[in-house]
Amino acid sequence: MLRNYFLVGWRNILKHKAFTLINVIGLSLSMSVCLLLILLVYDHYQYDEFHPKADQTYRILSFQEGTRDQILGSAYATSPFPFGKYLKENYPAIESYTNLNHSFRGEIESPFKVFDLERSLYADERFFEVFGFTLKEGLEATALKEAHSIVLTSELSKKLFPKGEALGSLIKHEGSSFKVTGVLAEPKGKSHIKFDALASFATLEARKDTDSELHYNNWTNLWMNYNYIVLSKDTNPSEIAALLNDIGKENIKFDDPDHKRYEFELQNINDVVPGRLCNNEIGFTLPIVVIVFFIILGFIVLLTASINYANLSIAKSLSRSREVGVRKVNGATRWNIMGLFLVESVILAFLSLAVAIGIYKFLINSFNEMWIFNQIGLNLEDSSSAYIFFFVFTLLLGIISGVAPSLYISKINPVKSLKGSMLTASTSARGISRYFSSKKLMMGVQFSLAIVMLVSIFLLRDQAHHLMNSDYGFENDKIVYVDLQGHDPQLIANEFGRIPGVSGISFTTHHPAVGRSHGEAYRLKPEDEDLSISHFGVDNHYLEVMGLQLIAGNNFPEGTVSENEKFIILNQLATERLGFESPAAAIGETILLNEDTQLQIIGVVKDYHWEPMMKGISPLALRIMPDQYEYAYFKMETSEKHHLLTQFKNHWNEFDEARSFEGGFLNEAMNLFYQFMDDLASILTLISVLSIAITCLGFLGMLSFHLKTHVKEIGIRKVLGATFSQILFSMTRGFISMVAITFLIAIPGAVVLNGLWINMMATHAPIGLMNVGPAVVIILIITGLTIISQVWMNSNSNPIEALRSE
């Protein structure tokens, strides 16, 4: 019987090609997104499975007292360093433990190359005992035992030692020599522990000359270390978890009696990804709340597509009422009819899967290429194991989508269906009326969502364009920046200042308008309240190179250095917040920095947007800080910008063969900050296209059903001389009213909803016809073409045949 169902279903799919094509497009669009979400969820549940005792390995989390139940921002992945050792020495249930510390960073240098470490850790000698990482070169038991030992990942090893002679070689890090004692093999799976290099914890223990290293092992330091413990098989984790708070209360003593206490709990290593959102994570992964959100989003998209498929199937099933009537007269039961339509639905779902996989592969590449995901290191890989879930998902989708049409068609009265009455073939026309009234309401909601998303897309586009092209109050389109990478600023000035087209050189600690700021406490008088003022470390050429306007006072004098720093330049807002009546009144006055350093206000600059444009202007100080310079700014007087940048790159390669050139145009570096808006618009565009496509298919199904049940009426109207426009209005006025009401509700709603985030920005483009208009036009064109085409198809037939059809 199942074979017969399959053959009949396949023939019907081939027979009604247009119907099949519409359904496959609608389902494949929604399925492709769902496949991507399935892969995302599947990928996150594959983390940390390769560790030898993963089910017994736990991480200690920290919480401020009373915040344990908060979902966002309450947990810390770090915990006091002594926890692991204390537990091991006092509780036999602890088989092993290991500590990690995230303070190993900075430049690392081999005889061939220099790289800046972004993700590296201190690890103790038990690291390879607890975790499933292995070495392809070196001995795991001793690789991290001695001080100044280092283990490199295979990728970093190839970069530092192109000839493959890493093991036993010496590399330099912040003035110290480290011996390469191991090269990591490719991990057997993904892990939340992400790093480029592991330095031995013994190195940190041997250093006693800096504050951070002196206090890393204090019970009150909760921010630098990660504790992982391995429990024996017969140990109940909740028993150990209950001890953590008692141990913390006993050992963590703050000088301030009012200091908030901390609580602790255990987290199994398999629950880290996906898990609760934690501060101080070693590597970025999506927390469980985001995964759940994606699952809900996928379910909503899928549910909408399934309902629209049901609408189309029910509309099409009216043309098969005679077939169903004949089957029932010949003894087919209701379950037989339902089985036939369910099998057909499943076949259609698998046809859609074939199309969806092609779209899904494109979506993976687009997902991985997005700037925002590259920044956080999230990368999805197509997995053959995930296709098992794809198969199960498609089977369930086919069954769920086919339930409503199969229930509807199986209720058809065989006698009425054989008479050809398409409208009365169902058991209750009144019930159908109620059914489709609710569907019109749902269709209105879908159109509303489509309008809101389209308006949001155009607003995001306009806001990003506005922010990137606004006047910051300084010149950024004529500046090439070069990352100093530890070189002496004056040496860089001498080397690169000779490039033709360079008209000015300055140095600074960081870029403006990219979200980075450094602030300290200032006050005009000792008894005043502290005022937080952000600062840039600059030199005496910064105002000239950046085109900043002095409105009072003078620039820094020549020869000013940080060792005898005594001058400061403020922006106009800072002088107002400090209490000066005017910028001129501030000149020559002294302010206190951190209560003990006196700085004389030598100048005041006109307020400019040193922070991103969506933020308001805030107090700013410019200070001479040569020991903290990170970038050299070269002001250019040439139109051949890209040729000029090539000259900088070539000159750098001659100047420093060990380091790669890091630099570019300042305005492009600033605009990169707004790339997340483009990525968000891209994601929203995809969802909008998907939503509009699904909505239109549902609209098409409703309209098709409505017109098919009024074929006789259309024929009568034509016989009586009705024109196409008259038939169009009389047959679709309910749908036209629905669309009109939707616009009246959705457009103000879209403006209000988007206004919530737009009005939070200090600088933004206005919401107007250029934002809302295109969205309205797109929806009107799509709905108009759908209505006109369907009415034309149903009214263009011979009215005599239409009258005979019912």
mmCIF file with all atom_site columns, N, CA, C and O in Angstrom, residues 393-431:
data_model
loop_
_atom_site.group_PDB
_atom_site.id
_atom_site.type_symbol
_atom_site.label_atom_id
_atom_site.label_alt_id
_atom_site.label_comp_id
_atom_site.label_asym_id
_atom_site.label_entity_id
_atom_site.label_seq_id
_atom_site.pdbx_PDB_ins_code
_atom_site.Cartn_x
_atom_site.Cartn_y
_atom_site.Cartn_z
_atom_site.occupancy
_atom_site.B_iso_or_equiv
_atom_site.pdbx_formal_charge
_atom_site.auth_seq_id
_atom_site.auth_comp_id
_atom_site.auth_asym_id
_atom_site.auth_atom_id
_atom_site.pdbx_PDB_model_num
ATOM 1   N N  . PHE A 1 393 ? 14.417  15.734 10.337 1.00 0.00 ? 393 PHE A N  1
ATOM 2   C CA . PHE A 1 393 ? 13.695  17.007 10.296 1.00 0.00 ? 393 PHE A CA 1
ATOM 3   C C  . PHE A 1 393 ? 12.773  17.076 9.080  1.00 0.00 ? 393 PHE A C  1
ATOM 4   O O  . PHE A 1 393 ? 11.619  17.491 9.182  1.00 0.00 ? 393 PHE A O  1
ATOM 5   N N  . THR A 1 394 ? 13.256  16.645 7.924  1.00 0.00 ? 394 THR A N  1
ATOM 6   C CA . THR A 1 394 ? 12.452  16.693 6.698  1.00 0.00 ? 394 THR A CA 1
ATOM 7   C C  . THR A 1 394 ? 11.266  15.743 6.782  1.00 0.00 ? 394 THR A C  1
ATOM 8   O O  . THR A 1 394 ? 10.145  16.084 6.350  1.00 0.00 ? 394 THR A O  1
ATOM 9   N N  . LEU A 1 395 ? 11.481  14.561 7.333  1.00 0.00 ? 395 LEU A N  1
ATOM 10  C CA . LEU A 1 395 ? 10.391  13.596 7.487  1.00 0.00 ? 395 LEU A CA 1
ATOM 11  C C  . LEU A 1 395 ? 9.297   14.170 8.387  1.00 0.00 ? 395 LEU A C  1
ATOM 12  O O  . LEU A 1 395 ? 8.098   14.096 8.064  1.00 0.00 ? 395 LEU A O  1
ATOM 13  N N  . LEU A 1 396 ? 9.691   14.748 9.516  1.00 0.00 ? 396 LEU A N  1
ATOM 14  C CA . LEU A 1 396 ? 8.715   15.351 10.430 1.00 0.00 ? 396 LEU A CA 1
ATOM 15  C C  . LEU A 1 396 ? 8.005   16.536 9.784  1.00 0.00 ? 396 LEU A C  1
ATOM 16  O O  . LEU A 1 396 ? 6.794   16.711 9.950  1.00 0.00 ? 396 LEU A O  1
ATOM 17  N N  . LEU A 1 397 ? 8.768   17.340 9.034  1.00 0.00 ? 397 LEU A N  1
ATOM 18  C CA . LEU A 1 397 ? 8.171   18.487 8.360  1.00 0.00 ? 397 LEU A CA 1
ATOM 19  C C  . LEU A 1 397 ? 7.112   18.041 7.357  1.00 0.00 ? 397 LEU A C  1
ATOM 20  O O  . LEU A 1 397 ? 6.022   18.628 7.275  1.00 0.00 ? 397 LEU A O  1
ATOM 21  N N  . GLY A 1 398 ? 7.432   16.995 6.580  1.00 0.00 ? 398 GLY A N  1
ATOM 22  C CA . GLY A 1 398 ? 6.472   16.496 5.599  1.00 0.00 ? 398 GLY A CA 1
ATOM 23  C C  . GLY A 1 398 ? 5.200   16.003 6.255  1.00 0.00 ? 398 GLY A C  1
ATOM 24  O O  . GLY A 1 398 ? 4.088   16.270 5.766  1.00 0.00 ? 398 GLY A O  1
ATOM 25  N N  . ILE A 1 399 ? 5.342   15.312 7.379  1.00 0.00 ? 399 ILE A N  1
ATOM 26  C CA . ILE A 1 399 ? 4.155   14.793 8.085  1.00 0.00 ? 399 ILE A CA 1
ATOM 27  C C  . ILE A 1 399 ? 3.338   15.933 8.677  1.00 0.00 ? 399 ILE A C  1
ATOM 28  O O  . ILE A 1 399 ? 2.115   15.992 8.525  1.00 0.00 ? 399 ILE A O  1
ATOM 29  N N  . ILE A 1 400 ? 4.025   16.879 9.359  1.00 0.00 ? 400 ILE A N  1
ATOM 30  C CA . ILE A 1 400 ? 3.318   17.991 10.002 1.00 0.00 ? 400 ILE A CA 1
ATOM 31  C C  . ILE A 1 400 ? 2.618   18.863 8.963  1.00 0.00 ? 400 ILE A C  1
ATOM 32  O O  . ILE A 1 400 ? 1.464   19.270 9.136  1.00 0.00 ? 400 ILE A O  1
ATOM 33  N N  . SER A 1 401 ? 3.329   19.147 7.856  1.00 0.00 ? 401 SER A N  1
ATOM 34  C CA . SER A 1 401 ? 2.744   20.005 6.824  1.00 0.00 ? 401 SER A CA 1
ATOM 35  C C  . SER A 1 401 ? 1.546   19.345 6.152  1.00 0.00 ? 401 SER A C  1
ATOM 36  O O  . SER A 1 401 ? 0.630   20.036 5.697  1.00 0.00 ? 401 SER A O  1
ATOM 37  N N  . GLY A 1 402 ? 1.555   18.006 6.070  1.00 0.00 ? 402 GLY A N  1
ATOM 38  C CA . GLY A 1 402 ? 0.479   17.310 5.377  1.00 0.00 ? 402 GLY A CA 1
ATOM 39  C C  . GLY A 1 402 ? -0.729  16.998 6.238  1.00 0.00 ? 402 GLY A C  1
ATOM 40  O O  . GLY A 1 402 ? -1.756  16.547 5.714  1.00 0.00 ? 402 GLY A O  1
ATOM 41  N N  . VAL A 1 403 ? -0.633  17.241 7.545  1.00 0.00 ? 403 VAL A N  1
ATOM 42  C CA . VAL A 1 403 ? -1.739  16.879 8.438  1.00 0.00 ? 403 VAL A CA 1
ATOM 43  C C  . VAL A 1 403 ? -3.002  17.668 8.110  1.00 0.00 ? 403 VAL A C  1
ATOM 44  O O  . VAL A 1 403 ? -4.089  17.100 7.929  1.00 0.00 ? 403 VAL A O  1
ATOM 45  N N  . ALA A 1 404 ? -2.895  19.001 8.025  1.00 0.00 ? 404 ALA A N  1
ATOM 46  C CA . ALA A 1 404 ? -4.082  19.832 7.785  1.00 0.00 ? 404 ALA A CA 1
ATOM 47  C C  . ALA A 1 404 ? -4.748  19.517 6.449  1.00 0.00 ? 404 ALA A C  1
ATOM 48  O O  . ALA A 1 404 ? -5.963  19.301 6.393  1.00 0.00 ? 404 ALA A O  1
ATOM 49  N N  . PRO A 1 405 ? -4.003  19.459 5.314  1.00 0.00 ? 405 PRO A N  1
ATOM 50  C CA . PRO A 1 405 ? -4.659  19.123 4.044  1.00 0.00 ? 405 PRO A CA 1
ATOM 51  C C  . PRO A 1 405 ? -5.283  17.729 4.056  1.00 0.00 ? 405 PRO A C  1
ATOM 52  O O  . PRO A 1 405 ? -6.370  17.538 3.503  1.00 0.00 ? 405 PRO A O  1
ATOM 53  N N  . SER A 1 406 ? -4.602  16.760 4.686  1.00 0.00 ? 406 SER A N  1
ATOM 54  C CA . SER A 1 406 ? -5.142  15.394 4.685  1.00 0.00 ? 406 SER A CA 1
ATOM 55  C C  . SER A 1 406 ? -6.411  15.304 5.528  1.00 0.00 ? 406 SER A C  1
ATOM 56  O O  . SER A 1 406 ? -7.364  14.615 5.161  1.00 0.00 ? 406 SER A O  1
ATOM 57  N N  . LEU A 1 407 ? -6.446  16.010 6.648  1.00 0.00 ? 407 LEU A N  1
ATOM 58  C CA . LEU A 1 407 ? -7.658  16.035 7.468  1.00 0.00 ? 407 LEU A CA 1
ATOM 59  C C  . LEU A 1 407 ? -8.809  16.698 6.718  1.00 0.00 ? 407 LEU A C  1
ATOM 60  O O  . LEU A 1 407 ? -9.954  16.237 6.755  1.00 0.00 ? 407 LEU A O  1
ATOM 61  N N  . TYR A 1 408 ? -8.507  17.775 6.010  1.00 0.00 ? 408 TYR A N  1
ATOM 62  C CA . TYR A 1 408 ? -9.544  18.506 5.288  1.00 0.00 ? 408 TYR A CA 1
ATOM 63  C C  . TYR A 1 408 ? -10.115 17.659 4.145  1.00 0.00 ? 408 TYR A C  1
ATOM 64  O O  . TYR A 1 408 ? -11.336 17.501 4.028  1.00 0.00 ? 408 TYR A O  1
ATOM 65  N N  . ILE A 1 409 ? -9.237  17.119 3.309  1.00 0.00 ? 409 ILE A N  1
ATOM 66  C CA . ILE A 1 409 ? -9.715  16.411 2.124  1.00 0.00 ? 409 ILE A CA 1
ATOM 67  C C  . ILE A 1 409 ? -10.385 15.097 2.482  1.00 0.00 ? 409 ILE A C  1
ATOM 68  O O  . ILE A 1 409 ? -11.264 14.611 1.782  1.00 0.00 ? 409 ILE A O  1
ATOM 69  N N  . SER A 1 410 ? -9.940  14.496 3.621  1.00 0.00 ? 410 SER A N  1
ATOM 70  C CA . SER A 1 410 ? -10.529 13.209 3.996  1.00 0.00 ? 410 SER A CA 1
ATOM 71  C C  . SER A 1 410 ? -11.959 13.349 4.503  1.00 0.00 ? 410 SER A C  1
ATOM 72  O O  . SER A 1 410 ? -12.680 12.362 4.631  1.00 0.00 ? 410 SER A O  1
ATOM 73  N N  . LYS A 1 411 ? -12.399 14.578 4.811  1.00 0.00 ? 411 LYS A N  1
ATOM 74  C CA . LYS A 1 411 ? -13.754 14.820 5.290  1.00 0.00 ? 411 LYS A CA 1
ATOM 75  C C  . LYS A 1 411 ? -14.750 15.046 4.155  1.00 0.00 ? 411 LYS A C  1
ATOM 76  O O  . LYS A 1 411 ? -15.944 15.188 4.399  1.00 0.00 ? 411 LYS A O  1
ATOM 77  N N  . ILE A 1 412 ? -14.268 15.118 2.921  1.00 0.00 ? 412 ILE A N  1
ATOM 78  C CA . ILE A 1 412 ? -15.148 15.436 1.797  1.00 0.00 ? 412 ILE A CA 1
ATOM 79  C C  . ILE A 1 412 ? -16.262 14.407 1.657  1.00 0.00 ? 412 ILE A C  1
ATOM 80  O O  . ILE A 1 412 ? -16.030 13.195 1.729  1.00 0.00 ? 412 ILE A O  1
ATOM 81  N N  . ASN A 1 413 ? -17.448 14.901 1.437  1.00 0.00 ? 413 ASN A N  1
ATOM 82  C CA . ASN A 1 413 ? -18.611 14.039 1.201  1.00 0.00 ? 413 ASN A CA 1
ATOM 83  C C  . ASN A 1 413 ? -18.518 13.457 -0.200 1.00 0.00 ? 413 ASN A C  1
ATOM 84  O O  . ASN A 1 413 ? -18.498 14.205 -1.191 1.00 0.00 ? 413 ASN A O  1
ATOM 85  N N  . PRO A 1 414 ? -18.439 12.125 -0.349 1.00 0.00 ? 414 PRO A N  1
ATOM 86  C CA . PRO A 1 414 ? -18.218 11.533 -1.675 1.00 0.00 ? 414 PRO A CA 1
ATOM 87  C C  . PRO A 1 414 ? -19.339 11.834 -2.657 1.00 0.00 ? 414 PRO A C  1
ATOM 88  O O  . PRO A 1 414 ? -19.078 12.024 -3.853 1.00 0.00 ? 414 PRO A O  1
ATOM 89  N N  . VAL A 1 415 ? -20.584 11.882 -2.193 1.00 0.00 ? 415 VAL A N  1
ATOM 90  C CA . VAL A 1 415 ? -21.711 12.132 -3.112 1.00 0.00 ? 415 VAL A CA 1
ATOM 91  C C  . VAL A 1 415 ? -21.625 13.544 -3.670 1.00 0.00 ? 415 VAL A C  1
ATOM 92  O O  . VAL A 1 415 ? -21.738 13.768 -4.883 1.00 0.00 ? 415 VAL A O  1
ATOM 93  N N  . LYS A 1 416 ? -21.410 14.527 -2.771 1.00 0.00 ? 416 LYS A N  1
ATOM 94  C CA . LYS A 1 416 ? -21.326 15.917 -3.223 1.00 0.00 ? 416 LYS A CA 1
ATOM 95  C C  . LYS A 1 416 ? -20.100 16.140 -4.097 1.00 0.00 ? 416 LYS A C  1
ATOM 96  O O  . LYS A 1 416 ? -20.142 16.923 -5.050 1.00 0.00 ? 416 LYS A O  1
ATOM 97  N N  . SER A 1 417 ? -18.993 15.463 -3.766 1.00 0.00 ? 417 SER A N  1
ATOM 98  C CA . SER A 1 417 ? -17.782 15.643 -4.558 1.00 0.00 ? 417 SER A CA 1
ATOM 99  C C  . SER A 1 417 ? -17.967 15.091 -5.963 1.00 0.00 ? 417 SER A C  1
ATOM 100 O O  . SER A 1 417 ? -17.468 15.650 -6.939 1.00 0.00 ? 417 SER A O  1
ATOM 101 N N  . LEU A 1 418 ? -18.681 13.958 -6.119 1.00 0.00 ? 418 LEU A N  1
ATOM 102 C CA . LEU A 1 418 ? -18.918 13.384 -7.442 1.00 0.00 ? 418 LEU A CA 1
ATOM 103 C C  . LEU A 1 418 ? -19.845 14.260 -8.273 1.00 0.00 ? 418 LEU A C  1
ATOM 104 O O  . LEU A 1 418 ? -19.818 14.208 -9.504 1.00 0.00 ? 418 LEU A O  1
ATOM 105 N N  . LYS A 1 419 ? -20.683 15.081 -7.601 1.00 0.00 ? 419 LYS A N  1
ATOM 106 C CA . LYS A 1 419 ? -21.538 16.017 -8.324 1.00 0.00 ? 419 LYS A CA 1
ATOM 107 C C  . LYS A 1 419 ? -20.744 17.226 -8.812 1.00 0.00 ? 419 LYS A C  1
ATOM 108 O O  . LYS A 1 419 ? -21.256 18.025 -9.599 1.00 0.00 ? 419 LYS A O  1
ATOM 109 N N  . GLY A 1 420 ? -19.510 17.361 -8.312 1.00 0.00 ? 420 GLY A N  1
ATOM 110 C CA . GLY A 1 420 ? -18.647 18.442 -8.788 1.00 0.00 ? 420 GLY A CA 1
ATOM 111 C C  . GLY A 1 420 ? -18.792 19.730 -8.044 1.00 0.00 ? 420 GLY A C  1
ATOM 112 O O  . GLY A 1 420 ? -18.278 20.766 -8.448 1.00 0.00 ? 420 GLY A O  1
ATOM 113 N N  . SER A 1 421 ? -19.517 19.736 -6.941 1.00 0.00 ? 421 SER A N  1
ATOM 114 C CA . SER A 1 421 ? -19.666 20.975 -6.168 1.00 0.00 ? 421 SER A CA 1
ATOM 115 C C  . SER A 1 421 ? -18.431 21.189 -5.302 1.00 0.00 ? 421 SER A C  1
ATOM 116 O O  . SER A 1 421 ? -18.255 20.570 -4.267 1.00 0.00 ? 421 SER A O  1
ATOM 117 N N  . MET A 1 422 ? -17.584 22.099 -5.735 1.00 0.00 ? 422 MET A N  1
ATOM 118 C CA . MET A 1 422 ? -16.323 22.313 -5.020 1.00 0.00 ? 422 MET A CA 1
ATOM 119 C C  . MET A 1 422 ? -16.535 23.019 -3.697 1.00 0.00 ? 422 MET A C  1
ATOM 120 O O  . MET A 1 422 ? -15.833 22.791 -2.730 1.00 0.00 ? 422 MET A O  1
ATOM 121 N N  . LEU A 1 423 ? -17.527 23.864 -3.654 1.00 0.00 ? 423 LEU A N  1
ATOM 122 C CA . LEU A 1 423 ? -17.748 24.613 -2.419 1.00 0.00 ? 423 LEU A CA 1
ATOM 123 C C  . LEU A 1 423 ? -18.421 23.776 -1.357 1.00 0.00 ? 423 LEU A C  1
ATOM 124 O O  . LEU A 1 423 ? -18.081 23.810 -0.189 1.00 0.00 ? 423 LEU A O  1
ATOM 125 N N  . THR A 1 424 ? -19.417 22.941 -1.794 1.00 0.00 ? 424 THR A N  1
ATOM 126 C CA . THR A 1 424 ? -20.194 22.179 -0.819 1.00 0.00 ? 424 THR A CA 1
ATOM 127 C C  . THR A 1 424 ? -19.609 20.808 -0.571 1.00 0.00 ? 424 THR A C  1
ATOM 128 O O  . THR A 1 424 ? -20.200 20.011 0.146  1.00 0.00 ? 424 THR A O  1
ATOM 129 N N  . ALA A 1 425 ? -18.465 20.500 -1.186 1.00 0.00 ? 425 ALA A N  1
ATOM 130 C CA . ALA A 1 425 ? -17.866 19.186 -0.981 1.00 0.00 ? 425 ALA A CA 1
ATOM 131 C C  . ALA A 1 425 ? -17.354 19.014 0.431  1.00 0.00 ? 425 ALA A C  1
ATOM 132 O O  . ALA A 1 425 ? -17.158 17.908 0.903  1.00 0.00 ? 425 ALA A O  1
ATOM 133 N N  . SER A 1 426 ? -17.115 20.078 1.138  1.00 0.00 ? 426 SER A N  1
ATOM 134 C CA . SER A 1 426 ? -16.678 19.966 2.515  1.00 0.00 ? 426 SER A CA 1
ATOM 135 C C  . SER A 1 426 ? -17.869 19.775 3.417  1.00 0.00 ? 426 SER A C  1
ATOM 136 O O  . SER A 1 426 ? -18.998 19.961 3.029  1.00 0.00 ? 426 SER A O  1
ATOM 137 N N  . THR A 1 427 ? -17.610 19.420 4.606  1.00 0.00 ? 427 THR A N  1
ATOM 138 C CA . THR A 1 427 ? -18.680 19.130 5.549  1.00 0.00 ? 427 THR A CA 1
ATOM 139 C C  . THR A 1 427 ? -19.361 20.372 6.054  1.00 0.00 ? 427 THR A C  1
ATOM 140 O O  . THR A 1 427 ? -20.512 20.324 6.454  1.00 0.00 ? 427 THR A O  1
ATOM 141 N N  . SER A 1 428 ? -18.688 21.495 6.039  1.00 0.00 ? 428 SER A N  1
ATOM 142 C CA . SER A 1 428 ? -19.271 22.714 6.617  1.00 0.00 ? 428 SER A CA 1
ATOM 143 C C  . SER A 1 428 ? -18.669 23.941 5.979  1.00 0.00 ? 428 SER A C  1
ATOM 144 O O  . SER A 1 428 ? -17.565 24.337 6.287  1.00 0.00 ? 428 SER A O  1
ATOM 145 N N  . ALA A 1 429 ? -19.435 24.549 5.076  1.00 0.00 ? 429 ALA A N  1
ATOM 146 C CA . ALA A 1 429 ? -18.954 25.788 4.445  1.00 0.00 ? 429 ALA A CA 1
ATOM 147 C C  . ALA A 1 429 ? -18.783 26.894 5.475  1.00 0.00 ? 429 ALA A C  1
ATOM 148 O O  . ALA A 1 429 ? -17.908 27.720 5.386  1.00 0.00 ? 429 ALA A O  1
ATOM 149 N N  . ARG A 1 430 ? -19.654 26.889 6.458  1.00 0.00 ? 430 ARG A N  1
ATOM 150 C CA . ARG A 1 430 ? -19.557 27.913 7.505  1.00 0.00 ? 430 ARG A CA 1
ATOM 151 C C  . ARG A 1 430 ? -18.263 27.752 8.290  1.00 0.00 ? 430 ARG A C  1
ATOM 152 O O  . ARG A 1 430 ? -17.616 28.721 8.662  1.00 0.00 ? 430 ARG A O  1
ATOM 153 N N  . GLY A 1 431 ? -17.907 26.515 8.553  1.00 0.00 ? 431 GLY A N  1
ATOM 154 C CA . GLY A 1 431 ? -16.644 26.266 9.255  1.00 0.00 ? 431 GLY A CA 1
ATOM 155 C C  . GLY A 1 431 ? -15.456 26.735 8.458  1.00 0.00 ? 431 GLY A C  1
ATOM 156 O O  . GLY A 1 431 ? -14.509 27.293 8.989  1.00 0.00 ? 431 GLY A O  1
#
